[in-house]
Short mmCIF file of C-alpha atoms in Angstrom, two decimals:
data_model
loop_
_atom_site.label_atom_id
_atom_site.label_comp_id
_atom_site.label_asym_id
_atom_site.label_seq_id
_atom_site.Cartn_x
_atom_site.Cartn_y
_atom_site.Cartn_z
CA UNK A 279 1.12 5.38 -17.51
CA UNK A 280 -1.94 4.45 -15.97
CA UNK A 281 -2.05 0.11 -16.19
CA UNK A 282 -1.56 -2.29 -13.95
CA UNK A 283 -0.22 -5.67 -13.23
CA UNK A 284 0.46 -8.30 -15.45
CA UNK A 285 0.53 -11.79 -13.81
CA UNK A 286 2.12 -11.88 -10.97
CA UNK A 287 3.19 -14.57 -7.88
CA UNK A 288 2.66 -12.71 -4.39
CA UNK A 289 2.81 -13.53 -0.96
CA UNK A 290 0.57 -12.33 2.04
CA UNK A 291 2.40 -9.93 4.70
CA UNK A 292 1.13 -12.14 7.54
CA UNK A 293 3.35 -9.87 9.93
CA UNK A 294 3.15 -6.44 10.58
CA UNK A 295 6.74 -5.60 9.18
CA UNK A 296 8.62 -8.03 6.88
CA UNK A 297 12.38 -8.64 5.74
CA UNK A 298 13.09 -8.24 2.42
CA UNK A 299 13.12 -11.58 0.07
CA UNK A 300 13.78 -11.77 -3.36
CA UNK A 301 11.63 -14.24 -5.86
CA UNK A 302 12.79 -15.66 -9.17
CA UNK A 303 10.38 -15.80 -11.99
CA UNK A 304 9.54 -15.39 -16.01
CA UNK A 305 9.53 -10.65 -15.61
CA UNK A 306 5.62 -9.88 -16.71
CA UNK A 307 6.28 -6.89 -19.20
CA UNK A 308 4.90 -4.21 -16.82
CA UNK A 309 7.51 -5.04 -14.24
CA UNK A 310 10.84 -4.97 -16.32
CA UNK A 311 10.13 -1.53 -18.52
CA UNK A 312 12.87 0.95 -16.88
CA UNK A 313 11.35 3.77 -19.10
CA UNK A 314 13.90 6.44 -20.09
CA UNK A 315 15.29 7.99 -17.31
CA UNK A 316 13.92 11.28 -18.62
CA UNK A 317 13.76 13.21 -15.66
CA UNK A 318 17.20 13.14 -14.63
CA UNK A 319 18.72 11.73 -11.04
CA UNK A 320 16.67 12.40 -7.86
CA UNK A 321 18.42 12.49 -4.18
CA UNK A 322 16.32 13.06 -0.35
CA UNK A 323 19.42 13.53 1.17
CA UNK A 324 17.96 15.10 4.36
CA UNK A 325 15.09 15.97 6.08
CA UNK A 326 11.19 15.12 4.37
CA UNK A 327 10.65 15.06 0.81
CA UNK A 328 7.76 14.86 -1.30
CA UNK A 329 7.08 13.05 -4.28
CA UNK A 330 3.84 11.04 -6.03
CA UNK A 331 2.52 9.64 -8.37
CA UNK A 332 5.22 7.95 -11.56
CA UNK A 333 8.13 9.26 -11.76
CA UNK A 334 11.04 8.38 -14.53
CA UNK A 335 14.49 9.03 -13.20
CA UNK A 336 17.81 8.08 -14.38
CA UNK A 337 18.50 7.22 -10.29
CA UNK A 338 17.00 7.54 -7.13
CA UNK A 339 18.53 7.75 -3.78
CA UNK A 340 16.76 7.86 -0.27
CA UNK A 341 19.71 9.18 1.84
CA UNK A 342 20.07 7.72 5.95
CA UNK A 343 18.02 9.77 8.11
CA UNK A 344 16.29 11.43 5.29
CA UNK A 345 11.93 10.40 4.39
CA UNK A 346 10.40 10.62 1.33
CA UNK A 347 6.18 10.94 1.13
CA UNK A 348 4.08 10.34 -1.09
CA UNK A 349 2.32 13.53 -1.99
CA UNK A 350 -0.51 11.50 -4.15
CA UNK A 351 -3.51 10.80 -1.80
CA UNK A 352 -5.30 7.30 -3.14
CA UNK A 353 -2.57 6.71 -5.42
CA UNK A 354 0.47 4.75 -6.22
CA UNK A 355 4.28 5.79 -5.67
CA UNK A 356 6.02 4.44 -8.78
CA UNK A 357 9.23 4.80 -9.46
CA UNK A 358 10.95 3.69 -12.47
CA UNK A 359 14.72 3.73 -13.21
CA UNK A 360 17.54 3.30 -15.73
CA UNK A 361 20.22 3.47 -13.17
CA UNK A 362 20.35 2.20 -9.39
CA UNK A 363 17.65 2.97 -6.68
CA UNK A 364 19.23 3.45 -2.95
CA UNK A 365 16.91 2.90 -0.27
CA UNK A 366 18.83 3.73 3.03
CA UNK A 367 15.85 5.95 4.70
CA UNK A 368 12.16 5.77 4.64
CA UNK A 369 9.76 5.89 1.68
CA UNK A 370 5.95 5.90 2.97
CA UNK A 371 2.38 5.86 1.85
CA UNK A 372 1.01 5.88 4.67
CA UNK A 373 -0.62 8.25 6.68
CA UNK A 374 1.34 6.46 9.83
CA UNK A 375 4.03 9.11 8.20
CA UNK A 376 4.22 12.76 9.16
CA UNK A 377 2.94 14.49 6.27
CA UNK A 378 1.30 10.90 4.23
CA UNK A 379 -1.64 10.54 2.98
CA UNK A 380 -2.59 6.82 2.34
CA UNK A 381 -5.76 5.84 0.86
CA UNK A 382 -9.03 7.79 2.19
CA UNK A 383 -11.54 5.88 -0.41
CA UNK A 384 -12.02 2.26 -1.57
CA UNK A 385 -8.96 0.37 -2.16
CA UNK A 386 -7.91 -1.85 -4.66
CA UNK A 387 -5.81 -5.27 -4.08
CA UNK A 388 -4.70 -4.25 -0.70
CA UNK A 389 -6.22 -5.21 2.46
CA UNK A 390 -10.35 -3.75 3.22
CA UNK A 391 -11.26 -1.64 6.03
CA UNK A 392 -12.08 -2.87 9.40
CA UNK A 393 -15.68 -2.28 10.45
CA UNK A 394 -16.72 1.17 12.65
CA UNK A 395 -17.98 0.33 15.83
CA UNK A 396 -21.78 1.05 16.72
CA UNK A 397 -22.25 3.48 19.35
CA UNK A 398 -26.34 4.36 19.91
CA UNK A 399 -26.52 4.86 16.31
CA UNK A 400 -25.25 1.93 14.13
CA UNK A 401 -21.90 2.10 13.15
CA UNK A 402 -20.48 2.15 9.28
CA UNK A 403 -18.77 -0.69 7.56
CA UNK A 404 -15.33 -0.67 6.25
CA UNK A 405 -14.78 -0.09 2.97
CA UNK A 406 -14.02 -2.98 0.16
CA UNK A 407 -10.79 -2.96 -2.16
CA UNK A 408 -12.36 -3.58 -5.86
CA UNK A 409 -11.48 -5.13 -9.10
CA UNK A 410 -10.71 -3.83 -12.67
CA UNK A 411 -15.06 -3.92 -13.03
CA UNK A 412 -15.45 -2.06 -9.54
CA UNK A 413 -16.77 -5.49 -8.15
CA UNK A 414 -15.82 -5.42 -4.56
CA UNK A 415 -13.41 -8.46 -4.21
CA UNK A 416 -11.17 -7.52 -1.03
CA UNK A 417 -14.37 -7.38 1.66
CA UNK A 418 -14.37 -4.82 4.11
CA UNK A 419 -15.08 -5.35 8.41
CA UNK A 420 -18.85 -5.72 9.17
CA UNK A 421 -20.39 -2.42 10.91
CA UNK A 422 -20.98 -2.64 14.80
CA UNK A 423 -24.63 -2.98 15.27
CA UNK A 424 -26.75 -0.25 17.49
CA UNK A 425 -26.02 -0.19 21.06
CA UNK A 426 -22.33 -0.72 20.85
CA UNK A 427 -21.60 -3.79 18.81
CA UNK A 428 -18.06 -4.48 17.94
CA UNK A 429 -16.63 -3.75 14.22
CA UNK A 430 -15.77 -6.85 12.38
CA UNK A 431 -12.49 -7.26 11.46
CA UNK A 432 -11.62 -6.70 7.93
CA UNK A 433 -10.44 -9.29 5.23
CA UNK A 434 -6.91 -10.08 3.67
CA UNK A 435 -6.29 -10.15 -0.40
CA UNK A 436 -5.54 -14.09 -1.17
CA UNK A 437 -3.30 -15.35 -3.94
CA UNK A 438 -6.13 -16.48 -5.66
CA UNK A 439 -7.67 -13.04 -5.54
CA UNK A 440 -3.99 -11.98 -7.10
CA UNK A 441 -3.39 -14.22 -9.96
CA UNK A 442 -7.38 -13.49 -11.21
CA UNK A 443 -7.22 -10.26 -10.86
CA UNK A 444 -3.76 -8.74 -11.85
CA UNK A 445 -3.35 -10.37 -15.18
CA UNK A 446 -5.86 -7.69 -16.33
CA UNK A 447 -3.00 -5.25 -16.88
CA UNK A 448 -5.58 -2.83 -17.00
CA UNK A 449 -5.96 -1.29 -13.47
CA UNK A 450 -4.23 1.58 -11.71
CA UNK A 451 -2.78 1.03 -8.05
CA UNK A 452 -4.92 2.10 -5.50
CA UNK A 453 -4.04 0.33 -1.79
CA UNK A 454 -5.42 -0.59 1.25
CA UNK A 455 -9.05 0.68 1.67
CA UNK A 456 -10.42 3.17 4.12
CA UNK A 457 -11.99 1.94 7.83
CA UNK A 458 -15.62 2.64 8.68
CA UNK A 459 -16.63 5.13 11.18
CA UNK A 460 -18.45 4.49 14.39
CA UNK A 461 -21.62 4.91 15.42
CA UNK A 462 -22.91 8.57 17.19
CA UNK A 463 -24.69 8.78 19.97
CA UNK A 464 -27.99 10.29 18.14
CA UNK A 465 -27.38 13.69 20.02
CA UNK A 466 -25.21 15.50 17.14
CA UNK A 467 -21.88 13.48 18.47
CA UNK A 468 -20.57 11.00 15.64
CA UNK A 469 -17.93 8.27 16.49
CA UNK A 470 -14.35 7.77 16.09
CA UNK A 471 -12.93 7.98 12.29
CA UNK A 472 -11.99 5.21 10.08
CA UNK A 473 -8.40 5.19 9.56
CA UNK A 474 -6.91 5.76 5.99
CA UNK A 475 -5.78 2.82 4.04
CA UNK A 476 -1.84 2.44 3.08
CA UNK A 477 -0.89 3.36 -0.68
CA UNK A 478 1.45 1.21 -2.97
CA UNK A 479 4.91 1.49 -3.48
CA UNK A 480 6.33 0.35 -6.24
CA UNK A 481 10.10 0.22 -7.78
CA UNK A 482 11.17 -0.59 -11.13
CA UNK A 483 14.74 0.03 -11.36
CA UNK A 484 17.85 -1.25 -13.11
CA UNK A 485 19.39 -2.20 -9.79
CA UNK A 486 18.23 -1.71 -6.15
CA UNK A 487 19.82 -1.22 -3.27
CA UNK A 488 17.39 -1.31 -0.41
CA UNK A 489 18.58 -1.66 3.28
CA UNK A 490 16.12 1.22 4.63
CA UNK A 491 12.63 1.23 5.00
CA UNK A 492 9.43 1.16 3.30
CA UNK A 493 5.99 1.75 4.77
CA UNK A 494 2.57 1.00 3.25
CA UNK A 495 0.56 0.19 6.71
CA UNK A 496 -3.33 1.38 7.16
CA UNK A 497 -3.86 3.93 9.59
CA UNK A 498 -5.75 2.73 13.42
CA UNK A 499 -8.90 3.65 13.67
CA UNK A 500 -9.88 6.72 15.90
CA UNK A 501 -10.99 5.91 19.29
CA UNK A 502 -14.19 6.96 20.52
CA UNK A 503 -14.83 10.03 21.42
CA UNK A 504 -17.50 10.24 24.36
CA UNK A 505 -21.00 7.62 26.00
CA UNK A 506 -22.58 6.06 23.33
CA UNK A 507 -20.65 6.53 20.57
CA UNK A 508 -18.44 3.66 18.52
CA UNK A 509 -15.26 3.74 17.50
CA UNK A 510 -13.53 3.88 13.89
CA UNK A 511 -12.12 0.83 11.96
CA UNK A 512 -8.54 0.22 11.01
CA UNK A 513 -7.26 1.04 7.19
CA UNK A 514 -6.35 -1.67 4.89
CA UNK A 515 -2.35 -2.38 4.31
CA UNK A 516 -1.06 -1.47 0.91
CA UNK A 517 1.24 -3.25 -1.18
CA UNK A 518 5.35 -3.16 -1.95
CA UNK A 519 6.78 -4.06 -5.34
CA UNK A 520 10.25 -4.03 -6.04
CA UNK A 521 11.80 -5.03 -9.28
CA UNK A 522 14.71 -5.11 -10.79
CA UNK A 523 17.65 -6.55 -13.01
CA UNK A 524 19.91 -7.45 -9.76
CA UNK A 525 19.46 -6.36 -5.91
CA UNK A 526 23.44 -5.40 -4.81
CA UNK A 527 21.35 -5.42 -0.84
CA UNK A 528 17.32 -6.62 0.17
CA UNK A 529 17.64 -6.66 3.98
CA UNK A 530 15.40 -3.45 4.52
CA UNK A 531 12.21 -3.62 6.60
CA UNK A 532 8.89 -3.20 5.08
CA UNK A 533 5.34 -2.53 6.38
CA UNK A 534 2.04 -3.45 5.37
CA UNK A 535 -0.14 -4.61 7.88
CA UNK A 536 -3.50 -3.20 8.88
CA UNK A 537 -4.12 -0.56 11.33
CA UNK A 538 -6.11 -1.37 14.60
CA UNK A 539 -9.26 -0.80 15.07
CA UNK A 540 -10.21 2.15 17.33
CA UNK A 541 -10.73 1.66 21.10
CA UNK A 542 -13.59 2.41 23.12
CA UNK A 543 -11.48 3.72 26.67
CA UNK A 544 -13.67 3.99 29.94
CA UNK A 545 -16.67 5.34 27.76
CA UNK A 546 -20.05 3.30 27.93
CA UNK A 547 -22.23 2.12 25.11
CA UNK A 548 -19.19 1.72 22.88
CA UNK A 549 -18.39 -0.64 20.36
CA UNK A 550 -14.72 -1.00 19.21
CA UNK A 551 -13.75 -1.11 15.78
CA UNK A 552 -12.41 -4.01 13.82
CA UNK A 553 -8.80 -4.42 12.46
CA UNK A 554 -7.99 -3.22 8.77
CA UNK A 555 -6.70 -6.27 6.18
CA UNK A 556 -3.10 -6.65 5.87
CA UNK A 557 -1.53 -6.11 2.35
CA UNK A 558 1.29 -7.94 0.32
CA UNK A 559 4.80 -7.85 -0.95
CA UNK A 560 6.31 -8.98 -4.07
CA UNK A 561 10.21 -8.70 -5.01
CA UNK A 562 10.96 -9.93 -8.87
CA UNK A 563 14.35 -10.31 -10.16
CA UNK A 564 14.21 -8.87 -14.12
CA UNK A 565 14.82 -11.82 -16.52
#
C-alpha cells in the first residue's frame, strides 16, 4: 500500500542512539489502520531473519538474541498488526547490519548524504532526500574540491520540512540518502565509496512491546584508498515510527544518526568526506 504520511509531529534524533518516548496526539489515518492480520503470526526466534517491504501479520515477535533485516534495498520495513508486536532483539535497515541493505539512491525525509572528498580529481556530492515532486528538500554534503578538499557535511530534515511535506499522504518511504564518492587520482584509481543511507522502520500494531533494538543509521563513508584520491561521504539516517493503541514497554534503543564521513589515513592529497544527516523518530499513541 504504497502512501505515505499524513500529518505528523516529529522530533530530530540529535544523538546517535535514542531512548524510546512516547507522544500523545489526534492518530492521522495512515498511522492507526492495523490492516487484517492476513498473513498470520510471524516469530525470529533465533539467529538472522529476513523480511521487507509491508507486511500484515496478526503478531510479530523479535525474539532476544535473534535480528531481523530488511531484505528491501531503498525501501521501507512496515509492519502492520492486529495483535501485539515484541521487540526484544534487533530489527535493522541499515547496512551497519550483517546482511542490510539501507538506501543506495536518493533518499526521501531522512537525513542527505555527506559530501565525497576530492582527491586529484574533484570529488562527488552527496546525494539529496526529495519530496512528493522529486524537488530535492533534504540537501546533500558539498563535494571536496580538486586537490583534496574536504566533503561538506550533509544536512538534517527540520520539522518544518516534516509538517510541509508529510501531509501529502502521497509518498512512499524511502530513508536516509546515499554519500558521495571521492575524488580519483586521474590515473584509473577512484576514491573511497559513499556509504548507503539507513531505511525506515515503521510499526503499526495493536500493542507494542519494544525493549530491543531498532537500527536505521547511514553507513560511514569508505576511507581512501591510496595518494591523491578522496574519501567517501557518510549515508543519511533513516527514520523510526512506531504506533500503536497502547505500549505495555518503550525503553528500547534506537538508531538513526548519520554515518561518518570517510577518512583520509597517512595518504597525501586527500580530502575527507563529510558526515551523512541524521534522521528522526516519531512514537504515536492510537486515539
Amino acid at each position: 500500500m504504497k502512501k505515505l504520511l499524513s500529518f505528523l509531529t516529529v522530533f530530530a534524533a540529535l544523538a546517535m542512539c535514542l531512548p524510546a518516548q512516547a507522544q500523545n496526539i489526534l492518530t492521522p489515518t495512515w498511522l492507526r489502520y492495523l490492516a487484517n492480520g492476513s498473513a498470520g503470526p510471524y516469530s525470529c526466534s533465533s539467529g538472522t531473519c529476513l523480511l521487507g517491504d509491508e507486511r500484515w501479520f496478526s503478531s510479530f515477535n523479535v525474539s532476544a538474541g535473534a535480528t531481523v533485516v530488511s531484505k528491501a534495498n531503498n525501501g521501507p520495513f512496515i509492519i502492520r498488526s492486529t495483535g501485539t508486536c515484541t521487540v526484544a532483539g534487533t530489527i535493522s535497515n541499515s547496512v551497519n547490519t550483517a546482511g542490510g541493505g539501507g538506501v543506495l539512491n536518493r533518499g526521501d525525509l531522512g537525513g542527505a548524504g555527506g559530501g565525497g572528498g576530492g582527491g586529484t580529481q574533484a570529488g562527488a556530492a552527496g546525494l539529496n532526500g526529495a519530496a512528493d515532486q522529486q524537488l530535492p528538500v533534504v540537501i546533500g554534503g558539498t563535494a571536496g574540491v580538486a586537490g583534496g578538499g574536504t566533503g561538506g557535511n550533509a544536512a538534517s530534515p527540520t520539522p518544518s520540512q516534516y509538517h510541509t511535506l508529510l501531509s501529502s499522504g502521497t509518498q512512499w518511504p524511502v530513508g536516509g540518502a546515499t554519500g558521495g564518492a571521492g575524488g580519483g587520482n586521474g590515473a584509473g584509481t577512484a576514491g573511497g565509496t559513499g556509504g548507503n543511507g539507513g531505511g525506515p522502520v515503521i510499526l503499526i500494531c495493536n500493542t507494542i512491546n519494544f525493549t530491543g533494538t531498532i537500527d536505521a543509521s547511514g553507513a560511514p563513508g569508505q576511507p581512501a584508498p591510496a595518494n591523491n584520491t578522496g574519501a567517501g561521504g557518510g549515508g543519511g539516517g533513516g527514520y523510526v515510527i512506531l504506533s500503536a493503541v497502547s505500549f505495555t514497554a518503550n525503553t528500547g534503543t534506537i538508531t538513526v544518526g548519520g554515518g561518518t564521513g570517510g577518512s583520509c589515513g597517512s595518504f597525501t592529497g586527500c580530502g575527507a568526506g563529510g558526515n551523512g544527516g541524521n534522521g528522526w523518530i516519531y512514537f504515536q499513541n492510537i486515539e
